[in-house]
Tab-separated table of C-alpha atoms and ligand atoms in Angstrom:
chain	number	residue	atom	x	y	z
A	140	MET	CA	0.133	-0.098	0.008
A	141	GLN	CA	1.268	3.425	-0.651
A	142	ILE	CA	2.267	5.194	2.220
A	143	LYS	CA	0.410	8.372	2.988
A	144	GLY	CA	2.081	9.810	5.989
A	145	ARG	CA	4.757	8.809	8.955
A	146	VAL	CA	4.133	8.979	12.742
A	147	LEU	CA	6.749	8.582	14.971
A	148	SER	CA	5.062	7.598	18.439
A	149	VAL	CA	6.947	8.285	21.487
A	150	ALA	CA	5.974	6.162	24.688
A	151	SER	CA	7.248	4.480	27.851
A	152	GLU	CA	5.426	1.307	27.415
A	153	CYS	CA	3.996	-0.714	24.576
A	154	VAL	CA	2.451	-3.997	24.351
A	155	PRO	CA	3.413	-6.882	23.931
A	156	PHE	CA	7.060	-5.706	25.285
A	157	ILE	CA	6.313	-3.689	28.387
A	158	LYS	CA	3.065	-2.713	30.455
A	159	THR	CA	1.930	-1.302	33.602
A	160	GLY	CA	-1.448	0.057	32.369
A	161	GLY	CA	-3.932	0.742	29.133
A	162	LEU	CA	-1.140	3.308	27.793
A	163	ALA	CA	0.564	0.483	26.637
A	164	ASP	CA	-2.280	-1.303	24.888
A	165	VAL	CA	-2.883	1.871	22.817
A	166	VAL	CA	0.552	2.571	21.973
A	167	GLY	CA	0.730	-1.480	21.146
A	168	ALA	CA	-2.357	-1.146	18.998
A	169	LEU	CA	-2.277	2.092	16.971
A	170	PRO	CA	0.391	0.753	14.295
A	171	ALA	CA	-1.772	-2.059	13.049
A	172	ALA	CA	-4.751	-0.007	13.346
A	173	LEU	CA	-3.326	2.873	11.360
A	174	ALA	CA	-1.684	0.546	8.722
A	175	PRO	CA	-4.897	0.238	6.584
A	176	PHE	CA	-4.864	3.882	6.458
A	177	GLY	CA	-1.830	4.221	4.930
A	178	TRP	CA	0.020	5.694	7.725
A	179	ASP	CA	3.137	4.116	8.851
A	180	MET	CA	3.924	4.338	12.426
A	181	ARG	CA	7.156	3.649	14.349
A	182	VAL	CA	7.490	3.640	18.027
A	183	MET	CA	10.236	4.850	19.996
A	184	LEU	CA	10.644	3.166	23.469
A	185	PRO	CA	13.630	3.256	26.101
A	186	GLY	CA	15.992	0.450	25.729
A	187	TYR	CA	14.908	-1.311	29.032
A	188	ARG	CA	16.919	-4.498	30.072
A	189	SER	CA	14.247	-6.870	28.307
A	190	LEU	CA	14.001	-5.041	25.009
A	191	ARG	CA	17.648	-4.207	24.791
A	192	GLN	CA	18.354	-8.104	24.582
A	193	ARG	CA	15.740	-8.438	21.707
A	194	ALA	CA	17.313	-5.543	19.883
A	195	ALA	CA	20.845	-6.997	19.777
A	196	GLY	CA	22.212	-6.625	15.989
A	197	TRP	CA	19.745	-4.176	14.864
A	198	ALA	CA	20.655	-1.289	12.828
A	199	GLU	CA	22.055	2.050	14.508
A	200	VAL	CA	19.954	4.996	12.980
A	201	TRP	CA	20.867	7.789	15.565
A	202	TYR	CA	23.971	8.165	17.921
A	203	GLU	CA	23.633	10.941	20.657
A	204	GLY	CA	26.979	11.515	22.627
A	205	ASP	CA	25.822	13.421	25.685
A	206	LEU	CA	22.523	11.959	27.088
A	207	TRP	CA	22.781	12.751	30.631
A	208	GLY	CA	25.789	11.071	31.933
A	209	GLY	CA	26.313	8.500	28.861
A	210	GLU	CA	25.745	8.138	25.169
A	211	GLY	CA	22.654	6.828	23.359
A	212	ARG	CA	22.059	4.953	20.211
A	213	VAL	CA	18.889	4.445	18.490
A	214	LEU	CA	18.504	0.964	17.017
A	215	SER	CA	15.793	0.185	14.557
A	216	GLY	CA	14.134	-3.225	14.215
A	217	HIS	CA	10.987	-5.185	13.765
A	218	LEU	CA	9.363	-7.187	16.776
A	219	ASP	CA	6.104	-8.602	16.881
A	220	GLY	CA	4.679	-6.624	14.184
A	221	ILE	CA	5.726	-3.505	15.387
A	222	ASP	CA	8.410	-0.942	13.931
A	223	LEU	CA	10.529	0.154	16.945
A	224	PHE	CA	13.101	2.380	17.718
A	225	ILE	CA	14.865	1.533	20.790
A	226	LEU	CA	16.909	4.070	22.848
A	227	ASP	CA	19.854	2.122	23.973
A	228	ALA	CA	21.355	3.746	26.622
A	229	PRO	CA	22.082	1.601	29.462
A	230	HIS	CA	23.318	4.034	32.143
A	231	LEU	CA	19.488	5.033	31.984
A	232	TYR	CA	17.446	2.080	31.179
A	233	ASP	CA	19.492	-1.494	31.866
A	234	ARG	CA	18.195	-1.881	35.359
A	235	ASP	CA	16.875	-4.206	37.556
A	236	GLY	CA	12.867	-3.686	38.121
A	237	GLY	CA	9.968	-2.147	36.225
A	238	PRO	CA	10.052	0.819	33.838
A	239	TYR	CA	9.807	3.862	36.456
A	240	GLY	CA	11.568	2.373	39.496
A	241	ALA	CA	13.023	-0.686	41.355
A	242	HIS	CA	9.509	-2.221	41.723
A	243	SER	CA	7.701	-3.487	38.816
A	244	GLY	CA	4.695	-1.148	39.174
A	245	SER	CA	3.904	2.442	38.368
A	246	TRP	CA	5.289	3.718	42.016
A	247	GLY	CA	8.419	4.072	43.837
A	248	ASP	CA	10.099	6.286	41.170
A	249	TRP	CA	13.705	6.217	40.047
A	250	TRP	CA	15.500	9.546	41.335
A	251	ASP	CA	16.733	10.135	37.776
A	252	ASN	CA	13.261	9.733	35.856
A	253	PRO	CA	13.122	13.599	34.763
A	254	GLN	CA	16.289	12.907	32.865
A	255	ARG	CA	15.840	9.410	31.894
A	256	PHE	CA	12.407	10.562	29.978
A	257	ALA	CA	13.978	13.712	28.794
A	258	ALA	CA	16.640	11.709	27.147
A	259	LEU	CA	13.904	9.767	25.505
A	260	SER	CA	12.297	12.927	24.267
A	261	TRP	CA	15.541	14.507	23.381
A	262	VAL	CA	16.288	11.840	20.971
A	263	ALA	CA	12.894	11.754	19.624
A	264	ALA	CA	12.731	15.169	18.926
A	265	LYS	CA	16.222	15.023	16.905
A	266	ILE	CA	14.659	11.994	14.917
A	267	ALA	CA	11.546	13.930	14.425
A	268	ARG	CA	13.560	16.956	13.128
A	269	PHE	CA	16.317	15.349	11.171
A	270	GLY	CA	15.212	11.761	10.333
A	271	ALA	CA	16.602	8.694	11.297
A	272	GLY	CA	19.959	7.413	9.773
A	273	ASP	CA	17.997	5.003	7.498
A	274	GLY	CA	15.907	8.018	5.928
A	275	TRP	CA	12.944	7.703	7.630
A	276	LYS	CA	11.422	10.871	8.739
A	277	PRO	CA	7.859	11.573	10.413
A	278	ASP	CA	5.357	13.766	9.380
A	279	VAL	CA	3.837	13.856	12.804
A	280	MET	CA	5.252	13.166	16.330
A	281	HIS	CA	2.405	11.455	18.766
A	282	CYS	CA	3.717	11.660	22.294
A	283	HIS	CA	1.889	9.791	25.148
A	284	ASP	CA	1.482	10.906	28.832
A	285	TRP	CA	4.296	12.713	30.614
A	286	HIS	CA	7.101	10.511	29.508
A	287	ALA	CA	7.034	11.813	26.284
A	288	GLY	CA	6.081	15.602	27.265
A	289	PHE	CA	9.312	17.021	26.874
A	290	ALA	CA	9.531	16.154	23.234
A	291	PRO	CA	7.204	18.584	21.712
A	292	ALA	CA	8.907	21.056	23.793
A	293	TYR	CA	12.414	20.207	22.491
A	294	LEU	CA	11.109	20.158	19.075
A	295	GLN	CA	9.364	23.756	19.427
A	296	TYR	CA	12.313	25.312	21.014
A	297	GLY	CA	14.982	23.488	18.677
A	298	GLY	CA	13.256	23.850	15.369
A	299	ARG	CA	10.343	22.204	14.168
A	300	GLY	CA	11.681	20.471	11.275
A	301	GLY	CA	8.264	20.557	9.705
A	302	VAL	CA	6.584	18.145	11.935
A	303	GLY	CA	3.329	18.426	13.545
A	304	THR	CA	2.932	17.025	17.060
A	305	VAL	CA	0.361	15.579	19.166
A	306	MET	CA	0.257	15.063	23.099
A	307	THR	CA	-2.177	12.326	24.438
A	308	ILE	CA	-3.272	12.294	27.822
A	309	HIS	CA	-4.084	8.437	28.885
A	310	ASN	CA	-3.853	9.427	32.698
A	311	ILE	CA	-3.343	13.174	33.821
A	312	SER	CA	-2.920	12.102	37.539
A	313	PHE	CA	0.861	11.235	36.270
A	314	GLN	CA	2.397	14.722	35.583
A	315	GLY	CA	6.233	14.219	35.560
A	316	TRP	CA	7.126	17.039	38.144
A	317	ALA	CA	10.629	18.046	38.232
A	318	GLY	CA	12.189	20.834	40.250
A	319	ALA	CA	12.752	24.289	38.808
A	320	GLY	CA	16.314	23.831	39.512
A	321	GLN	CA	16.522	21.431	36.942
A	322	LEU	CA	15.736	23.576	33.997
A	323	ASP	CA	19.233	23.854	32.685
A	324	ASP	CA	20.047	20.375	33.111
A	325	LEU	CA	16.819	19.180	31.297
A	326	ARG	CA	17.928	21.620	28.415
A	327	LEU	CA	15.083	23.940	28.517
A	328	PRO	CA	15.262	27.624	27.868
A	329	ARG	CA	15.075	29.810	30.817
A	330	ASP	CA	13.194	32.629	29.158
A	331	GLN	CA	10.271	30.028	28.911
A	332	PHE	CA	9.813	29.576	32.652
A	333	TYR	CA	6.774	31.440	33.442
A	334	PRO	CA	3.336	30.563	33.609
A	335	ASP	CA	2.004	30.533	30.257
A	336	ALA	CA	4.686	28.225	29.316
A	337	LEU	CA	7.142	25.725	31.115
A	338	GLU	CA	6.469	26.755	34.755
A	339	TYR	CA	4.222	24.534	36.790
A	340	TYR	CA	3.342	25.743	40.286
A	341	GLY	CA	7.026	27.084	40.829
A	342	ASN	CA	8.482	23.913	39.286
A	343	LEU	CA	8.437	21.910	36.129
A	344	SER	CA	6.194	19.149	34.613
A	345	SER	CA	6.958	17.368	31.618
A	346	LEU	CA	3.388	16.626	30.676
A	347	LYS	CA	2.568	20.507	30.907
A	348	ALA	CA	5.927	21.220	28.859
A	349	GLY	CA	4.037	18.837	26.234
A	350	LEU	CA	0.584	20.334	26.630
A	351	VAL	CA	1.616	24.263	26.089
A	352	THR	CA	4.068	23.344	23.029
A	353	CYS	CA	2.053	20.490	21.014
A	354	ASP	CA	-0.222	21.282	17.915
A	355	ARG	CA	-3.072	18.979	19.059
A	356	ILE	CA	-4.215	17.504	22.703
A	357	THR	CA	-6.126	14.480	22.667
A	358	ALA	CA	-7.172	12.283	25.563
A	359	VAL	CA	-8.413	8.987	25.358
A	360	SER	CA	-12.285	9.573	25.487
A	361	PRO	CA	-14.593	12.424	24.676
A	362	SER	CA	-16.033	12.546	28.360
A	363	TYR	CA	-12.408	12.438	29.702
A	364	ALA	CA	-11.461	15.239	27.411
A	365	SER	CA	-14.302	17.648	28.678
A	366	ASP	CA	-13.857	16.498	32.389
A	367	LEU	CA	-10.212	17.715	32.423
A	368	VAL	CA	-11.157	21.231	32.360
A	369	ARG	CA	-12.546	20.915	35.783
A	370	GLN	CA	-10.222	20.703	38.857
A	371	GLU	CA	-11.333	17.361	40.135
A	372	ALA	CA	-10.076	15.639	36.856
A	373	GLY	CA	-7.681	17.992	35.437
A	374	LEU	CA	-5.501	17.954	38.883
A	375	GLY	CA	-3.846	21.127	38.417
A	376	LEU	CA	-3.828	21.306	34.525
A	377	GLU	CA	-7.298	22.162	34.175
A	378	GLY	CA	-6.219	25.798	33.400
A	379	VAL	CA	-3.683	24.521	30.824
A	380	ILE	CA	-6.309	22.743	28.920
A	381	ARG	CA	-8.890	25.332	29.241
A	382	ALA	CA	-6.493	27.548	27.713
A	383	ARG	CA	-5.882	25.489	25.024
A	384	ALA	CA	-9.576	24.212	24.340
A	385	SER	CA	-9.523	24.919	20.903
A	386	VAL	CA	-6.962	22.001	20.119
A	387	VAL	CA	-8.347	19.629	22.397
A	388	SER	CA	-10.674	16.411	21.611
A	389	GLY	CA	-11.406	13.080	22.886
A	390	ILE	CA	-10.978	9.834	20.838
A	391	LEU	CA	-11.793	6.435	22.418
A	392	ASN	CA	-9.368	3.441	22.837
A	393	GLY	CA	-10.172	0.472	20.799
A	394	VAL	CA	-9.953	-3.084	21.733
A	395	ASP	CA	-7.831	-5.915	20.040
A	396	THR	CA	-10.496	-7.481	18.593
A	397	GLN	CA	-8.617	-10.580	17.531
A	398	LEU	CA	-7.159	-11.008	21.064
A	399	TRP	CA	-10.578	-10.276	22.747
A	400	SER	CA	-13.022	-12.544	21.099
A	401	PRO	CA	-15.781	-15.001	22.570
A	402	GLN	CA	-14.836	-17.113	19.305
A	403	THR	CA	-11.515	-17.819	20.254
A	404	GLU	CA	-11.938	-18.671	23.976
A	405	PRO	CA	-11.555	-22.316	25.037
A	406	VAL	CA	-15.402	-23.027	24.578
A	407	PRO	CA	-16.184	-20.454	22.087
A	408	TYR	CA	-19.467	-18.522	21.513
A	409	SER	CA	-21.115	-15.886	19.583
A	410	ALA	CA	-24.163	-13.502	19.625
A	411	ALA	CA	-25.715	-16.132	17.330
A	412	ASP	CA	-25.115	-19.192	19.615
A	413	MET	CA	-24.450	-18.482	23.509
A	414	THR	CA	-24.495	-22.074	24.562
A	415	GLY	CA	-20.574	-21.820	24.885
A	416	LYS	CA	-20.750	-18.871	27.155
A	417	ALA	CA	-22.927	-21.156	29.833
A	418	ILE	CA	-20.301	-23.865	29.605
A	419	ASN	CA	-17.616	-21.133	30.409
A	420	ARG	CA	-19.768	-19.806	33.292
A	421	ALA	CA	-20.241	-23.642	34.669
A	422	ASN	CA	-16.253	-24.211	34.377
A	423	LEU	CA	-15.391	-20.731	35.984
A	424	CYS	CA	-17.701	-21.741	39.168
A	425	ALA	CA	-15.732	-24.748	39.176
A	426	GLU	CA	-12.588	-23.178	38.863
A	427	PHE	CA	-13.338	-20.974	41.719
A	428	ASN	CA	-15.477	-23.099	43.783
A	429	VAL	CA	-18.435	-20.821	43.829
A	430	ASP	CA	-22.236	-21.659	43.165
A	431	VAL	CA	-23.913	-18.477	42.038
A	432	PRO	CA	-28.133	-18.550	41.437
A	433	GLY	CA	-27.920	-14.915	40.198
A	434	PRO	CA	-25.527	-12.738	38.145
A	435	LEU	CA	-21.951	-13.721	38.427
A	436	ALA	CA	-20.189	-10.454	38.360
A	437	ILE	CA	-16.363	-9.993	38.121
A	438	VAL	CA	-13.585	-7.198	38.811
A	439	VAL	CA	-10.485	-7.479	36.743
A	440	SER	CA	-8.430	-4.290	37.780
A	441	ARG	CA	-5.565	-2.659	39.388
A	442	LEU	CA	-6.803	-2.430	43.187
A	443	THR	CA	-6.444	1.353	43.615
A	444	ASP	CA	-8.360	4.130	45.061
A	445	GLN	CA	-9.160	5.364	41.265
A	446	LYS	CA	-11.039	1.991	40.587
A	447	GLY	CA	-13.434	2.320	43.554
A	448	ILE	CA	-12.465	-1.015	45.008
A	449	ASP	CA	-13.341	0.238	48.474
A	450	LEU	CA	-16.770	0.410	47.801
A	451	LEU	CA	-17.128	-3.256	47.191
A	452	PRO	CA	-17.041	-4.446	50.873
A	453	GLN	CA	-19.971	-2.302	51.284
A	454	VAL	CA	-22.428	-3.015	48.237
A	455	ILE	CA	-21.621	-6.745	47.732
A	456	PRO	CA	-23.257	-8.246	50.772
A	457	GLU	CA	-26.648	-7.123	49.548
A	458	PHE	CA	-25.780	-8.266	45.899
A	459	ILE	CA	-24.936	-11.776	47.273
A	460	ALA	CA	-28.056	-11.908	49.549
A	461	ASN	CA	-30.339	-11.186	46.508
A	462	GLY	CA	-28.298	-14.169	44.581
A	463	GLY	CA	-25.450	-12.707	43.110
A	464	GLY	CA	-21.863	-13.598	43.257
A	465	LEU	CA	-18.345	-12.081	42.651
A	466	ILE	CA	-14.949	-12.916	41.393
A	467	VAL	CA	-12.299	-10.407	41.600
A	468	LEU	CA	-8.710	-10.758	39.858
A	469	GLY	CA	-6.229	-7.888	40.869
A	470	SER	CA	-3.405	-6.575	42.801
A	471	GLY	CA	-2.346	-3.371	43.842
A	472	ASP	CA	-2.963	-1.566	47.334
A	473	SER	CA	-2.273	-3.875	50.213
A	474	VAL	CA	-5.387	-2.176	52.055
A	475	LEU	CA	-7.672	-3.183	49.288
A	476	GLU	CA	-6.044	-6.695	49.062
A	477	ARG	CA	-6.963	-7.289	52.546
A	478	GLN	CA	-10.329	-6.020	52.064
A	479	MET	CA	-10.847	-8.504	49.113
A	480	HIS	CA	-9.597	-11.172	51.269
A	481	ASP	CA	-11.981	-10.371	53.882
A	482	LEU	CA	-14.886	-10.663	51.313
A	483	ALA	CA	-13.571	-13.871	50.058
A	484	TRP	CA	-13.472	-15.378	53.491
A	485	ASN	CA	-16.783	-14.076	54.753
A	486	PHE	CA	-18.691	-15.402	51.774
A	487	PRO	CA	-17.394	-18.707	50.686
A	488	GLY	CA	-18.950	-20.113	47.705
A	489	ARG	CA	-19.959	-16.814	46.532
A	490	VAL	CA	-16.956	-14.678	46.123
A	491	GLY	CA	-13.699	-15.825	44.653
A	492	LEU	CA	-10.578	-14.261	44.611
A	493	ARG	CA	-7.158	-14.239	42.866
A	494	ILE	CA	-4.582	-11.698	43.855
A	495	GLY	CA	-2.139	-10.807	40.905
A	496	TYR	CA	-1.906	-10.149	37.178
A	497	ASP	CA	-3.067	-12.898	34.928
A	498	GLU	CA	-3.976	-12.183	31.323
A	499	GLY	CA	-5.170	-15.847	30.741
A	500	MET	CA	-7.654	-16.036	33.886
A	501	SER	CA	-8.660	-12.723	32.695
A	502	HIS	CA	-10.206	-14.197	29.402
A	503	ARG	CA	-11.701	-17.006	31.498
A	504	LEU	CA	-13.464	-14.406	33.561
A	505	PHE	CA	-14.778	-12.466	30.582
A	506	ALA	CA	-15.940	-15.459	28.594
A	507	GLY	CA	-17.620	-16.925	31.908
A	508	ALA	CA	-19.187	-14.222	33.823
A	509	ASP	CA	-22.714	-12.378	33.594
A	510	ALA	CA	-21.417	-9.049	34.488
A	511	VAL	CA	-18.327	-6.671	35.084
A	512	LEU	CA	-18.106	-4.112	37.641
A	513	VAL	CA	-16.211	-0.828	37.020
A	514	PRO	CA	-16.801	1.468	39.923
A	515	SER	CA	-14.240	4.117	38.990
A	516	ARG	CA	-13.905	7.469	40.355
A	517	PHE	CA	-12.300	8.660	37.270
A	518	GLU	CA	-11.749	6.631	34.160
A	519	PRO	CA	-9.978	8.227	31.316
A	520	CYS	CA	-11.229	5.371	28.951
A	521	GLY	CA	-11.051	1.732	30.485
A	522	LEU	CA	-10.690	-1.455	28.511
A	523	THR	CA	-12.731	-3.705	30.714
A	524	GLN	CA	-15.976	-2.745	29.993
A	525	MET	CA	-15.189	-2.878	26.421
A	526	TYR	CA	-14.348	-6.340	26.903
A	527	GLY	CA	-17.334	-6.861	28.880
A	528	LEU	CA	-19.541	-5.473	25.768
A	529	ARG	CA	-17.831	-7.776	23.511
A	530	TYR	CA	-18.510	-11.006	25.569
A	531	GLY	CA	-21.839	-10.191	26.462
A	532	THR	CA	-20.688	-9.839	30.163
A	533	LEU	CA	-22.942	-6.762	30.872
A	534	PRO	CA	-20.741	-3.726	32.031
A	535	VAL	CA	-21.827	-2.127	35.644
A	536	VAL	CA	-19.878	1.120	35.368
A	537	SER	CA	-19.708	4.796	36.948
A	538	ALA	CA	-20.772	7.183	34.645
A	539	VAL	CA	-17.300	8.909	34.227
A	540	GLY	CA	-14.895	9.545	31.471
A	541	GLY	CA	-14.763	6.629	28.836
A	542	LEU	CA	-17.008	4.477	30.752
A	543	ALA	CA	-19.837	7.111	30.418
A	544	ASP	CA	-19.081	6.973	26.899
A	545	THR	CA	-19.154	3.455	26.002
A	546	VAL	CA	-22.129	2.261	27.979
A	547	ILE	CA	-25.770	2.828	27.528
A	548	THR	CA	-27.762	2.488	30.811
A	549	ALA	CA	-30.629	-0.105	30.975
A	550	ASN	CA	-33.085	2.323	32.020
A	551	PRO	CA	-36.730	2.041	30.821
A	552	ALA	CA	-36.579	4.277	27.945
A	553	ALA	CA	-33.247	2.752	26.573
A	554	LEU	CA	-34.657	-0.827	27.213
A	555	SER	CA	-37.860	-0.179	25.212
A	556	ALA	CA	-35.550	1.562	22.424
A	557	GLY	CA	-33.406	-1.413	22.469
A	558	VAL	CA	-30.349	0.357	22.684
A	559	ALA	CA	-29.266	-0.523	26.279
A	560	THR	CA	-25.570	-1.969	26.677
A	561	GLY	CA	-25.285	-2.200	30.513
A	562	ILE	CA	-26.018	-0.244	33.713
A	563	THR	CA	-24.379	3.154	34.503
A	564	PHE	CA	-24.635	4.824	37.880
A	565	HIS	CA	-23.763	8.183	39.495
A	566	PRO	CA	-21.915	9.396	41.555
A	567	THR	CA	-19.183	7.082	42.466
A	568	ASP	CA	-20.664	5.986	45.958
A	569	VAL	CA	-22.219	3.396	47.985
A	570	PRO	CA	-26.132	4.122	47.548
A	571	ALA	CA	-25.704	4.689	43.402
A	572	PHE	CA	-23.626	1.366	43.255
A	573	SER	CA	-26.077	-0.601	45.150
A	574	ILE	CA	-29.119	0.715	43.189
A	575	ALA	CA	-27.212	-0.324	40.128
A	576	LEU	CA	-26.554	-3.668	41.543
A	577	ARG	CA	-30.244	-4.323	42.363
A	578	GLN	CA	-31.045	-3.049	38.698
A	579	LEU	CA	-28.481	-5.824	37.394
A	580	THR	CA	-30.189	-8.374	39.676
A	581	ALA	CA	-33.713	-7.427	38.030
A	582	LEU	CA	-32.477	-7.397	34.697
A	583	TYR	CA	-30.951	-10.961	35.065
A	584	ALA	CA	-34.191	-12.485	36.364
A	585	ASP	CA	-35.874	-11.163	33.174
A	586	LYS	CA	-34.112	-13.823	30.859
A	587	PRO	CA	-35.726	-12.369	27.557
A	588	MET	CA	-34.717	-8.890	28.235
A	589	TRP	CA	-31.254	-9.845	29.658
A	590	ALA	CA	-30.640	-11.638	26.308
A	591	LYS	CA	-31.784	-8.716	24.389
A	592	VAL	CA	-29.092	-6.282	25.964
A	593	GLN	CA	-26.378	-8.983	25.685
A	594	GLN	CA	-27.205	-9.001	22.069
A	595	ARG	CA	-27.100	-5.567	21.703
A	596	ALA	CA	-23.560	-5.185	24.001
A	597	MET	CA	-22.245	-7.716	21.634
A	598	ALA	CA	-23.004	-5.907	18.437
A	599	GLN	CA	-21.089	-2.728	19.467
A	600	ASP	CA	-18.062	-1.774	17.655
A	601	VAL	CA	-15.444	-1.528	20.173
A	602	SER	CA	-12.665	-2.258	17.356
A	603	TRP	CA	-9.824	0.262	16.648
A	604	THR	CA	-11.347	0.954	13.220
A	605	ALA	CA	-13.397	4.083	13.881
A	606	SER	CA	-10.738	5.677	16.418
A	607	ALA	CA	-7.979	4.986	13.732
A	608	ALA	CA	-9.724	6.967	11.273
A	609	LYS	CA	-9.939	10.002	13.984
A	610	TYR	CA	-6.378	10.005	14.416
A	611	VAL	CA	-5.633	10.028	10.754
A	612	ALA	CA	-7.923	12.941	10.511
A	613	LEU	CA	-6.104	14.838	13.327
A	614	TYR	CA	-2.562	13.852	11.702
A	615	GLU	CA	-3.730	15.025	8.408
A	616	GLY	CA	-4.728	18.270	9.917
A	617	ILE	CA	-1.042	19.075	11.555
A	618	ARG	CA	1.104	17.188	9.177
A	619	GLY	CA	4.231	19.168	8.162
B	773	ADP	P1	-5.772	1.097	33.831
B	773	ADP	O1	-4.857	1.291	32.794
B	773	ADP	O2	-6.348	2.416	34.571
B	773	ADP	O3	-5.049	0.048	34.625
B	773	ADP	P2	-7.610	-0.004	31.851
B	773	ADP	O4	-9.184	-0.489	32.026
B	773	ADP	O5	-7.596	1.149	30.660
B	773	ADP	O6	-7.318	0.412	33.017
B	773	ADP	O7	-6.650	-1.123	31.292
B	773	ADP	C1	-6.439	-2.275	32.365
B	773	ADP	C2	-5.722	-3.386	31.688
B	773	ADP	O8	-4.982	-4.346	32.299
B	773	ADP	C3	-6.972	-3.992	30.820
B	773	ADP	O9	-6.499	-4.768	29.633
B	773	ADP	C4	-6.958	-5.243	31.943
B	773	ADP	O10	-7.879	-6.258	31.559
B	773	ADP	C5	-5.665	-5.382	32.330
B	773	ADP	N1	-5.884	-5.958	33.892
B	773	ADP	C6	-5.763	-5.092	35.264
B	773	ADP	N2	-5.605	-5.935	36.340
B	773	ADP	C7	-5.379	-7.102	35.530
B	773	ADP	C8	-5.002	-8.453	36.302
B	773	ADP	N3	-5.179	-8.394	37.684
B	773	ADP	N4	-4.906	-9.467	35.518
B	773	ADP	C9	-5.288	-9.536	34.211
B	773	ADP	N5	-5.267	-8.185	33.673
B	773	ADP	C10	-5.523	-7.008	34.223
């Protein structure tokens, strides 16, 4: 196919190589989603130890002699269907632990993270401006979250090279703070240290730097984009988003529909023939030793305050009394893990629990359960509610961000119009969540209506196709 444009995607995570959250799913899915539109995307990632080993022998397409304490080389290659630029700078990335710290999650940061991700951004901006050694030069640089926030700034201050820039906000709660004293070290111009430019509450934020210097800002759902102008969601950056409202838009994430398909599960099923789902349910109940007469709900999530997990101990007892059951797969905050253990202990035969991260089990849960609970306090886009739609595992979600954009609640009007796909509630609190669970139980008892909503949910297009078209339109509007 003829190439219509080239995009350099700059990120810290990318499925299937490195992942701590939904950001990685998006970065990994975009190249294949854009290809049918004739857009060629290469993903630039830090050379973490695991990636560096796989990039051995790749062609060097950029050399940077002075990269915060050592040299860096950009290696170009193709892995698992994705064209990659790996920034090989062992002094910054070849370490034990996760991408951000000695622990594998997104907490306990390395002290030099500002420099580590400034280095990624610095080299990305160079490749954007001058092109890589193999002649590949992007029309657009697409930067993801705070890790790549300095890249549009370096490009802006060092010469644009005819490249358009997009900054995507996956989760604004991570802002890439650095002290004002690091301005010179981070190679940022002093004359830009004022509130409308780089200064951020007396310090620096790489995310803000990206937001004030890029051409377009996207958030990962339309509702999240409009939420971000409010203080509760913008978390300090609401003024920046408001000032740049004319270039802000929301583009929903999609789902990898090959990986997430009820037709590829151990006992396959489809909207046309749901028999397999009943068998998956029975197998799941056996696996977790539960027996549930009413709706079997699941939670597959990081166990954090954002996800509203602390509400479960307060709403689940009544749900169980009404016949429901719950299986939780997740890990995270130790207090919340303890609460989940207590729930499982208090309701044997009705509550199943697995603390940990397990993709295979996640598939079995979606294939077998009746409903997926996502009671987030905020949710930029969310993926599990979309898996739920695709699997006829009805989403019960708080009406925030991407959850509000993807689920149509089963109120009487939506039911009679035949458009309901799940249940939403607002605000994210115990009374509203309890009512939603009562609605779930009632809907489940009405078998013909339940089947209709399942069919409607499974008919939703949660693929990347529509979203990729929106990114292409965005790129076309800013290409150099
Ligand atoms: P976030 O990025 O905030 O964690 P998302 O819903 O956007 O939330 O993406 C989370 C991704 O991680 C989904 O693909 C979800 O299925 C997956 N996930 C979260 N926790 C687990 C777990 N314990 N086991 C398997 N997959 C998980």
